[in-house]
Short mmCIF file of C-alpha atoms and ligand atoms in Angstrom, two decimals:
data_model
loop_
_atom_site.label_atom_id
_atom_site.label_comp_id
_atom_site.label_asym_id
_atom_site.label_seq_id
_atom_site.Cartn_x
_atom_site.Cartn_y
_atom_site.Cartn_z
CA MET A 1 30.90 -0.55 42.87
CA SER A 2 29.80 -3.40 40.59
CA SER A 3 28.76 -2.58 37.04
CA VAL A 4 25.12 -2.25 36.04
CA LYS A 5 23.92 -5.30 34.12
CA VAL A 6 21.87 -4.67 31.01
CA GLY A 7 19.73 -6.88 28.74
CA LEU A 8 19.47 -6.11 25.04
CA LEU A 9 16.53 -6.85 22.73
CA GLY A 10 17.82 -6.79 19.15
CA LEU A 11 21.38 -7.28 17.94
CA GLY A 12 21.01 -5.62 14.54
CA THR A 13 22.74 -2.46 13.35
CA VAL A 14 21.95 -0.30 16.39
CA GLY A 15 22.29 -3.18 18.87
CA ALA A 16 25.78 -3.98 17.59
CA GLY A 17 26.63 -0.27 17.57
CA THR A 18 25.57 0.00 21.21
CA VAL A 19 27.66 -3.00 22.27
CA ASN A 20 30.67 -1.58 20.42
CA LEU A 21 30.27 1.89 21.89
CA LEU A 22 29.88 0.60 25.45
CA GLU A 23 33.04 -1.43 24.98
CA ARG A 24 35.13 1.23 23.24
CA ASN A 25 34.25 4.11 25.60
CA ASN A 26 33.86 1.90 28.64
CA ASP A 27 36.16 3.97 30.92
CA GLU A 28 34.70 7.36 30.05
CA ILE A 29 31.16 6.03 30.36
CA ALA A 30 31.91 4.59 33.82
CA ARG A 31 33.52 7.90 34.90
CA ARG A 32 30.38 9.72 33.83
CA ALA A 33 27.82 7.26 35.17
CA GLY A 34 29.65 6.41 38.39
CA ARG A 35 29.46 2.69 37.52
CA GLY A 36 30.37 0.53 34.57
CA ILE A 37 27.58 -0.56 32.20
CA GLU A 38 27.68 -4.08 30.82
CA VAL A 39 25.42 -5.93 28.36
CA VAL A 40 25.15 -9.46 29.76
CA VAL A 41 22.30 -10.96 27.74
CA ALA A 42 20.94 -10.22 24.28
CA ALA A 43 18.09 -11.62 22.20
CA THR A 44 18.15 -11.90 18.44
CA ARG A 45 16.01 -13.89 16.04
CA HIS A 46 19.11 -15.45 14.49
CA PRO A 47 21.74 -16.11 17.19
CA GLU A 48 23.85 -18.13 14.74
CA ARG A 49 24.44 -15.21 12.35
CA PRO A 50 27.69 -13.21 12.44
CA ARG A 51 27.30 -9.86 14.23
CA GLY A 52 28.81 -6.40 13.83
CA CYS A 53 30.13 -6.67 17.40
CA SER A 54 31.82 -9.11 19.73
CA THR A 55 29.40 -11.26 21.74
CA ALA A 56 32.11 -13.14 23.65
CA ASP A 57 30.88 -11.83 27.03
CA ILE A 58 27.17 -11.79 26.18
CA ARG A 59 24.71 -14.64 26.56
CA VAL A 60 22.88 -14.65 23.23
CA THR A 61 19.41 -16.16 23.02
CA SER A 62 16.59 -16.33 20.50
CA ASP A 63 14.02 -15.90 23.28
CA PRO A 64 13.36 -12.20 24.06
CA PHE A 65 11.45 -13.15 27.23
CA GLU A 66 14.68 -14.59 28.61
CA VAL A 67 16.05 -11.02 28.45
CA VAL A 68 13.11 -9.22 30.06
CA ASP A 69 12.79 -11.89 32.77
CA ASP A 70 16.51 -12.10 33.55
CA PRO A 71 16.89 -11.52 37.32
CA GLU A 72 20.47 -10.22 36.95
CA THR A 73 19.69 -7.15 34.83
CA GLU A 74 18.41 -3.75 35.96
CA ILE A 75 17.92 -2.16 32.53
CA VAL A 76 16.48 -3.50 29.27
CA ILE A 77 17.36 -1.85 25.94
CA GLU A 78 14.64 -2.41 23.34
CA LEU A 79 15.93 -2.17 19.76
CA ILE A 80 13.63 -4.54 17.89
CA GLY A 81 11.28 -1.82 16.61
CA GLY A 82 7.61 -2.03 15.62
CA TYR A 83 4.52 -2.27 17.81
CA GLU A 84 4.45 -5.95 18.79
CA PRO A 85 6.07 -7.85 20.40
CA ALA A 86 7.98 -4.71 21.48
CA ARG A 87 5.02 -3.43 23.52
CA GLU A 88 4.49 -6.73 25.34
CA LEU A 89 8.21 -7.08 26.07
CA VAL A 90 8.61 -3.51 27.34
CA LEU A 91 5.56 -3.80 29.61
CA ARG A 92 6.87 -7.09 30.97
CA ALA A 93 10.32 -5.58 31.63
CA ILE A 94 8.59 -2.74 33.51
CA ASP A 95 6.48 -5.19 35.50
CA ASN A 96 9.72 -6.96 36.39
CA GLY A 97 10.99 -3.66 37.86
CA LYS A 98 13.49 -2.90 35.10
CA HIS A 99 14.22 0.49 33.59
CA VAL A 100 13.79 0.59 29.82
CA VAL A 101 15.77 2.40 27.14
CA THR A 102 14.25 2.27 23.67
CA ALA A 103 14.87 3.62 20.17
CA ASN A 104 11.35 2.63 19.12
CA LYS A 105 9.51 5.74 17.90
CA ALA A 106 6.47 3.78 16.71
CA LEU A 107 6.06 2.17 20.12
CA ILE A 108 6.38 5.42 22.07
CA ALA A 109 4.18 7.43 19.67
CA LYS A 110 1.37 4.88 19.79
CA TYR A 111 1.63 3.25 23.22
CA GLY A 112 3.75 5.74 25.17
CA ASN A 113 0.88 6.98 27.36
CA GLU A 114 0.16 3.43 28.53
CA ILE A 115 3.84 2.53 28.89
CA PHE A 116 4.70 5.65 30.93
CA GLU A 117 1.74 5.12 33.23
CA ARG A 118 2.86 1.55 33.91
CA ALA A 119 6.45 2.73 34.47
CA ARG A 120 5.28 5.36 36.98
CA ALA A 121 3.29 2.75 38.87
CA GLN A 122 6.39 0.54 39.04
CA GLY A 123 8.78 3.39 39.91
CA VAL A 124 11.00 2.78 36.86
CA SER A 125 11.94 5.02 33.95
CA VAL A 126 11.51 4.65 30.20
CA SER A 127 14.01 6.62 28.12
CA PHE A 128 13.69 7.24 24.39
CA GLU A 129 16.29 9.76 23.18
CA ALA A 130 17.22 7.48 20.27
CA ALA A 131 13.62 7.39 19.04
CA VAL A 132 13.79 10.87 17.50
CA ALA A 133 16.47 12.19 15.15
CA GLY A 134 19.00 9.43 15.96
CA GLY A 135 22.10 10.90 17.55
CA ILE A 136 20.81 14.48 18.00
CA PRO A 137 20.06 15.00 21.72
CA ILE A 138 16.77 16.70 20.88
CA ILE A 139 14.68 15.10 23.64
CA LYS A 140 17.19 16.16 26.28
CA SER A 141 17.43 19.65 24.80
CA ILE A 142 13.70 20.29 24.79
CA ARG A 143 12.89 18.42 27.99
CA GLU A 144 15.69 19.89 30.08
CA GLY A 145 17.71 22.56 28.26
CA LEU A 146 14.66 24.61 27.22
CA THR A 147 12.60 23.94 30.30
CA GLY A 148 12.34 27.64 31.19
CA ASN A 149 10.67 28.46 27.88
CA ARG A 150 7.18 28.34 26.53
CA ILE A 151 7.85 26.48 23.27
CA GLU A 152 5.95 28.26 20.51
CA TRP A 153 6.70 25.91 17.62
CA LEU A 154 9.15 23.40 16.30
CA ALA A 155 9.87 22.22 12.78
CA GLY A 156 12.13 19.39 11.81
CA ILE A 157 13.60 17.30 9.06
CA ILE A 158 13.15 14.08 10.98
CA ASN A 159 13.20 11.42 8.29
CA GLY A 160 16.59 10.93 6.69
CA THR A 161 15.31 8.77 3.84
CA ALA A 162 12.80 11.39 2.65
CA ASN A 163 15.47 14.08 2.95
CA PHE A 164 17.94 11.98 0.98
CA ILE A 165 15.39 11.48 -1.80
CA LEU A 166 14.47 15.19 -1.99
CA SER A 167 18.15 16.19 -1.90
CA GLU A 168 19.00 13.85 -4.79
CA MET A 169 16.02 15.16 -6.78
CA PHE A 170 17.32 18.69 -6.18
CA TYR A 171 21.04 18.25 -6.77
CA ALA A 172 21.07 15.48 -9.35
CA GLY A 173 17.60 15.91 -10.90
CA ARG A 174 16.99 12.23 -10.24
CA GLU A 175 13.59 10.53 -10.29
CA PHE A 176 11.90 9.54 -7.03
CA GLY A 177 11.81 5.74 -7.55
CA ASP A 178 15.43 5.55 -8.58
CA VAL A 179 16.59 7.38 -5.43
CA LEU A 180 14.35 5.31 -3.15
CA SER A 181 15.99 2.10 -4.38
CA GLU A 182 19.37 3.57 -3.50
CA ALA A 183 18.17 4.63 -0.01
CA GLN A 184 17.02 1.05 0.59
CA ARG A 185 20.30 -0.34 -0.66
CA LEU A 186 22.22 1.98 1.68
CA GLY A 187 20.11 0.85 4.65
CA TYR A 188 18.55 4.25 5.52
CA ALA A 189 14.96 3.24 4.91
CA GLU A 190 12.63 1.56 7.42
CA ALA A 191 11.90 -2.17 7.04
CA ASP A 192 8.68 -0.95 5.42
CA PRO A 193 9.90 2.02 3.31
CA SER A 194 6.34 3.30 2.91
CA PHE A 195 6.74 4.56 6.51
CA ASP A 196 9.49 6.88 5.25
CA ILE A 197 7.83 7.88 1.98
CA GLU A 198 4.31 8.36 3.32
CA GLY A 199 5.43 10.33 6.38
CA VAL A 200 4.45 7.80 9.06
CA ASP A 201 7.97 7.59 10.50
CA ALA A 202 8.16 11.40 10.71
CA ALA A 203 4.68 11.46 12.31
CA HIS A 204 5.83 9.03 15.01
CA LYS A 205 8.75 11.34 15.81
CA LEU A 206 6.67 14.53 15.67
CA THR A 207 4.14 13.00 18.07
CA ILE A 208 6.93 12.61 20.62
CA LEU A 209 8.47 16.05 20.04
CA ALA A 210 5.13 17.83 20.32
CA SER A 211 4.30 16.10 23.59
CA ILE A 212 7.53 17.06 25.30
CA ALA A 213 7.44 20.57 23.83
CA PHE A 214 3.86 21.44 24.81
CA GLY A 215 3.09 19.02 27.64
CA ILE A 216 0.27 17.25 25.81
CA PRO A 217 -0.43 13.49 25.75
CA LEU A 218 0.98 11.49 22.82
CA GLN A 219 -1.64 11.73 20.04
CA PHE A 220 -0.25 9.98 16.99
CA ASP A 221 -3.70 9.39 15.52
CA LYS A 222 -4.42 13.13 15.33
CA ILE A 223 -1.43 14.13 13.21
CA HIS A 224 -2.01 15.28 9.64
CA VAL A 225 0.36 13.12 7.58
CA GLU A 226 1.46 13.61 3.99
CA GLY A 227 4.46 11.95 2.37
CA ILE A 228 6.71 12.98 -0.50
CA GLY A 229 5.22 10.63 -3.11
CA HIS A 230 3.50 13.41 -5.06
CA VAL A 231 6.53 15.74 -5.22
CA THR A 232 7.97 15.66 -8.74
CA ARG A 233 11.39 16.59 -10.07
CA GLU A 234 9.64 19.49 -11.84
CA ASP A 235 8.22 20.83 -8.55
CA VAL A 236 11.70 20.73 -7.04
CA ALA A 237 13.05 22.67 -10.05
CA TYR A 238 10.20 25.24 -10.16
CA ALA A 239 10.54 25.85 -6.42
CA GLU A 240 14.24 26.48 -6.93
CA GLN A 241 13.51 29.01 -9.69
CA MET A 242 11.35 30.90 -7.20
CA GLY A 243 14.01 30.85 -4.49
CA TYR A 244 12.74 27.87 -2.44
CA ARG A 245 13.75 24.34 -1.51
CA ILE A 246 11.26 21.54 -0.86
CA LYS A 247 11.79 19.70 2.44
CA HIS A 248 9.70 17.10 4.24
CA LEU A 249 8.94 18.69 7.60
CA GLY A 250 7.25 17.76 10.83
CA ILE A 251 5.71 20.92 12.27
CA ALA A 252 4.09 21.46 15.69
CA ARG A 253 2.81 24.83 16.80
CA GLN A 254 0.76 25.92 19.79
CA SER A 255 -1.56 28.90 19.90
CA GLU A 256 -4.50 30.13 21.94
CA GLU A 257 -6.83 27.98 19.81
CA GLY A 258 -4.94 24.69 20.16
CA VAL A 259 -2.09 22.70 18.69
CA GLU A 260 -1.12 22.15 15.06
CA LEU A 261 0.46 18.75 14.36
CA ARG A 262 1.41 18.17 10.74
CA VAL A 263 3.88 16.33 8.56
CA HIS A 264 4.12 17.30 4.89
CA PRO A 265 6.42 18.47 2.09
CA THR A 266 7.10 22.18 2.57
CA LEU A 267 8.67 24.96 0.53
CA LEU A 268 11.30 26.81 2.58
CA PRO A 269 13.13 29.96 1.48
CA GLU A 270 16.57 28.85 0.28
CA ARG A 271 18.30 31.12 2.81
CA GLN A 272 16.69 29.22 5.73
CA LEU A 273 19.21 27.00 7.53
CA LEU A 274 16.77 24.08 7.50
CA ALA A 275 16.48 24.37 3.72
CA ASN A 276 20.19 23.54 3.50
CA VAL A 277 20.11 20.34 5.52
CA ASP A 278 20.85 17.70 2.91
CA GLY A 279 21.18 13.97 2.41
CA VAL A 280 20.25 11.72 5.33
CA MET A 281 20.97 14.40 7.92
CA ASN A 282 18.25 15.49 10.35
CA ALA A 283 17.69 18.92 11.93
CA VAL A 284 15.09 20.34 14.29
CA MET A 285 14.39 24.02 14.84
CA VAL A 286 12.73 24.96 18.11
CA MET A 287 11.32 28.39 18.94
CA GLY A 288 11.23 29.22 22.65
CA ASP A 289 9.74 32.46 23.93
CA ALA A 290 12.87 33.27 25.94
CA VAL A 291 15.70 31.79 23.90
CA GLY A 292 14.28 32.52 20.42
CA PRO A 293 15.10 30.12 17.58
CA THR A 294 17.49 27.24 18.25
CA LEU A 295 18.66 24.62 15.76
CA TYR A 296 19.84 21.05 16.33
CA TYR A 297 21.59 19.20 13.51
CA GLY A 298 23.14 15.77 13.13
CA ALA A 299 22.86 12.20 11.94
CA GLY A 300 19.30 10.92 12.25
CA ALA A 301 20.10 7.25 11.79
CA GLY A 302 22.96 4.77 11.64
CA ALA A 303 24.64 2.40 14.06
CA GLU A 304 26.81 4.63 16.22
CA PRO A 305 24.82 7.91 15.99
CA THR A 306 21.78 6.03 17.32
CA ALA A 307 23.94 4.11 19.81
CA SER A 308 25.21 7.50 21.05
CA ALA A 309 21.65 8.36 22.10
CA VAL A 310 21.03 4.91 23.59
CA VAL A 311 24.17 5.11 25.72
CA ALA A 312 23.33 8.67 26.84
CA ASP A 313 20.00 7.31 28.11
CA LEU A 314 21.75 4.41 29.84
CA VAL A 315 24.04 6.82 31.68
CA ASP A 316 21.08 8.97 32.71
CA VAL A 317 19.24 5.93 34.04
CA VAL A 318 22.28 4.75 36.01
CA ARG A 319 22.81 8.24 37.49
CA SER A 320 19.20 8.47 38.63
CA MET A 321 18.71 4.91 39.90
CA ASN A 322 18.75 6.03 43.51
CA VAL A 323 16.61 9.10 42.91
CA GLU A 324 13.02 8.98 44.17
CA PRO A 325 10.81 8.29 41.08
CA ASP A 326 8.86 11.52 41.67
CA HIS A 327 12.09 13.50 41.51
CA ARG A 328 13.19 12.17 38.11
CA VAL A 329 12.68 14.21 34.92
CA PRO A 330 9.09 13.38 33.83
CA HIS A 331 8.80 11.21 30.72
CA LEU A 332 6.98 13.92 28.77
CA ALA A 333 8.87 16.84 30.36
CA PHE A 334 5.77 18.05 32.23
CA GLN A 335 4.44 16.39 35.39
CA SER A 336 2.06 13.64 34.31
CA SER A 337 -0.75 15.21 36.37
CA ALA A 338 -0.21 18.54 34.59
CA LEU A 339 -0.56 17.52 30.93
CA SER A 340 -2.71 19.90 28.92
CA ASP A 341 -5.88 18.94 27.05
CA ALA A 342 -5.36 21.58 24.35
CA PRO A 343 -7.25 20.44 21.25
CA VAL A 344 -5.41 19.37 18.10
CA LEU A 345 -6.57 21.76 15.38
CA THR A 346 -8.03 20.54 12.10
CA MET A 347 -6.08 21.40 8.96
CA ALA A 348 -8.92 23.66 7.79
CA SER A 349 -7.92 26.13 10.48
CA VAL A 350 -4.17 26.00 9.81
CA GLU A 351 -2.71 29.05 8.07
CA THR A 352 0.14 28.71 5.55
CA ALA A 353 1.25 30.07 2.20
CA TYR A 354 1.00 27.77 -0.83
CA TYR A 355 2.85 26.65 -3.94
CA LEU A 356 0.34 25.67 -6.63
CA ARG A 357 1.07 23.98 -9.95
CA LEU A 358 -1.68 23.70 -12.53
CA GLU A 359 -1.52 22.14 -15.97
CA VAL A 360 -3.74 24.40 -18.12
CA ALA A 361 -4.90 24.70 -21.72
CA ASP A 362 -2.75 27.23 -23.60
CA GLN A 363 -5.61 29.64 -24.43
CA PRO A 364 -6.66 33.22 -23.62
CA GLY A 365 -8.44 33.99 -20.35
CA VAL A 366 -7.25 30.97 -18.36
CA LEU A 367 -4.93 32.88 -16.07
CA ALA A 368 -7.64 35.49 -15.53
CA ASP A 369 -10.08 32.75 -14.44
CA ILE A 370 -7.56 31.28 -12.01
CA THR A 371 -6.57 34.59 -10.44
CA ARG A 372 -10.27 35.58 -10.14
CA ILE A 373 -11.06 32.41 -8.20
CA LEU A 374 -8.12 33.01 -5.86
CA GLY A 375 -9.24 36.63 -5.40
CA ASP A 376 -12.84 35.52 -4.70
CA HIS A 377 -11.52 33.43 -1.80
CA GLY A 378 -9.36 36.21 -0.39
CA ILE A 379 -6.12 34.55 -1.57
CA SER A 380 -3.40 36.97 -2.57
CA ILE A 381 -0.77 35.93 -5.11
CA GLU A 382 2.89 36.53 -4.27
CA ALA A 383 4.53 35.22 -7.45
CA ILE A 384 3.53 33.59 -10.70
CA LEU A 385 5.50 31.60 -13.26
CA GLN A 386 4.23 30.27 -16.58
CA LYS A 387 6.37 27.90 -18.59
CA GLU A 388 6.19 27.43 -22.34
CA PRO A 389 4.50 24.23 -23.53
CA ALA A 390 6.65 21.14 -23.95
CA PRO A 391 7.18 20.23 -27.65
CA GLY A 392 3.91 18.85 -29.01
CA ALA A 393 1.93 19.61 -25.80
CA ASP A 394 -1.19 21.79 -25.83
CA THR A 395 -1.08 22.47 -22.07
CA VAL A 396 1.34 24.57 -20.05
CA PRO A 397 2.33 24.47 -16.41
CA VAL A 398 1.40 27.53 -14.34
CA ILE A 399 3.06 27.89 -10.96
CA LEU A 400 1.76 30.26 -8.29
CA LEU A 401 2.96 31.23 -4.84
CA THR A 402 0.32 32.68 -2.52
CA HIS A 403 0.38 34.65 0.68
CA ARG A 404 -0.74 32.95 3.89
CA VAL A 405 -4.38 31.81 3.99
CA PHE A 406 -6.45 29.40 6.02
CA GLU A 407 -6.50 25.93 4.51
CA ARG A 408 -10.27 26.00 4.23
CA GLN A 409 -9.99 28.99 1.85
CA MET A 410 -7.52 27.09 -0.30
CA ASP A 411 -9.67 23.92 -0.29
CA GLU A 412 -12.61 25.89 -1.69
CA ALA A 413 -10.52 27.73 -4.28
CA GLN A 414 -8.81 24.52 -5.39
CA ALA A 415 -12.12 22.76 -5.96
CA ARG A 416 -13.27 25.67 -8.16
CA MET A 417 -10.01 25.77 -10.13
CA GLU A 418 -10.14 22.03 -10.76
CA ALA A 419 -13.69 22.42 -12.08
CA LEU A 420 -12.49 24.79 -14.84
CA GLU A 421 -12.52 23.12 -18.25
CA ALA A 422 -9.09 24.56 -19.06
CA VAL A 423 -7.45 23.01 -15.97
CA GLN A 424 -6.21 19.47 -16.58
CA GLY A 425 -6.28 17.00 -13.69
CA ARG A 426 -5.58 17.86 -10.06
CA VAL A 427 -3.85 20.99 -8.82
CA THR A 428 -0.52 20.17 -7.14
CA ARG A 429 -0.41 22.02 -3.86
CA ILE A 430 2.52 22.23 -1.43
CA ARG A 431 2.52 24.36 1.72
CA CYS A 432 5.18 27.06 2.20
CA GLU A 433 6.61 28.21 5.53
CA ASN A 434 9.17 30.89 6.26
CA LEU A 435 9.66 29.82 9.91
CA GLN A 436 9.97 33.35 11.20
N1 HSE B 501 14.04 5.40 8.45
C1 HSE B 501 14.45 6.39 9.40
C2 HSE B 501 14.96 7.61 8.60
C3 HSE B 501 15.53 5.85 10.29
O1 HSE B 501 15.14 7.49 7.38
O2 HSE B 501 15.10 8.66 9.18
C4 HSE B 501 15.73 6.62 11.56
O3 HSE B 501 14.58 6.72 12.34
#
């Protein structure tokens, strides 16, 4: 049987990795897919530049529409990233009757509902394994491997850059800005690194994971997003003294009341497996009612890890080309007509424990005032740590760990603590989870 012809949008790191992988493992891929898979046309903004792969057998163009309109191809791989022109190109490929494989988390998180609807109408598939956690087959695991379970929650380290920065702050005591520059130099960070630092990249990925876990529409705009910009080296060290590690997590949980969708720095007990995922590695923990906790770990970015996911999608598409569209695995794991309208809960009704750090005047009665306020709001203290003042300073840091409370209780208590004359500036507050 002739090989399947593929068009490629983007010949950067992942594009070159995909071409190399298809070439290197050509035989095994064909034995798995039943047909060979061949990139015949690729678009890149700079066709003249040297590439990380051979393009001898590929027609290279600077016009991406030449790829999506090419009559010879049956699949388009979109690896250009961002919202536009990726959205326009993907919709046009679908309208041309082509299947799409994409690594574009931003595109799927924001426009996935529209894109999947168009794909269903055209009887083609859109695959996006590479959009979340790079080479980890997390989409496939949740969408197919755990399909017998009611997923209760999932929590993941899904941004390698943020994890690299927090790991360096922990192990080497380095400052945030210094580590970020290194992450950019090493090529981990997004084109706009604020997406990594401010949690937007993780929110894109969590949007996708939550939808396939709970069968809800993609709702990127409803996620609570916090980055790692306010986490200091001191917080990392104090957390360690109390037996915790700080990780940037995406957390989705469903309950009778609705769905929690949140991305934020989180204290995890140091014995937790997720707390020990370091550097640029990603990991996602998924709790199913039948299977219990499961953990998926691997490289969340990079040329060949991401290409591994792209090629897995290509093989899936080729295997299911002759399958009736209604009999394919649904894009969001649940039948599109059976998506749930469970509400996304506000943060005020989310329950977590807290790490608090206050800079307070070194005078009698201050701790009593703070603990009274917490008590007034029904907040129980689990641990407390007071450090001696730095040389020449007249304030001291006080660190508290609380039991679980609703966020609205903590909001009220925090406002009252910050109004105390003895409390300097804002209270630093980081949520704690034990993921039991
Ligand atoms: N900037 C992303 C990260 C790349 O650091 O995880 C992979 O999506």
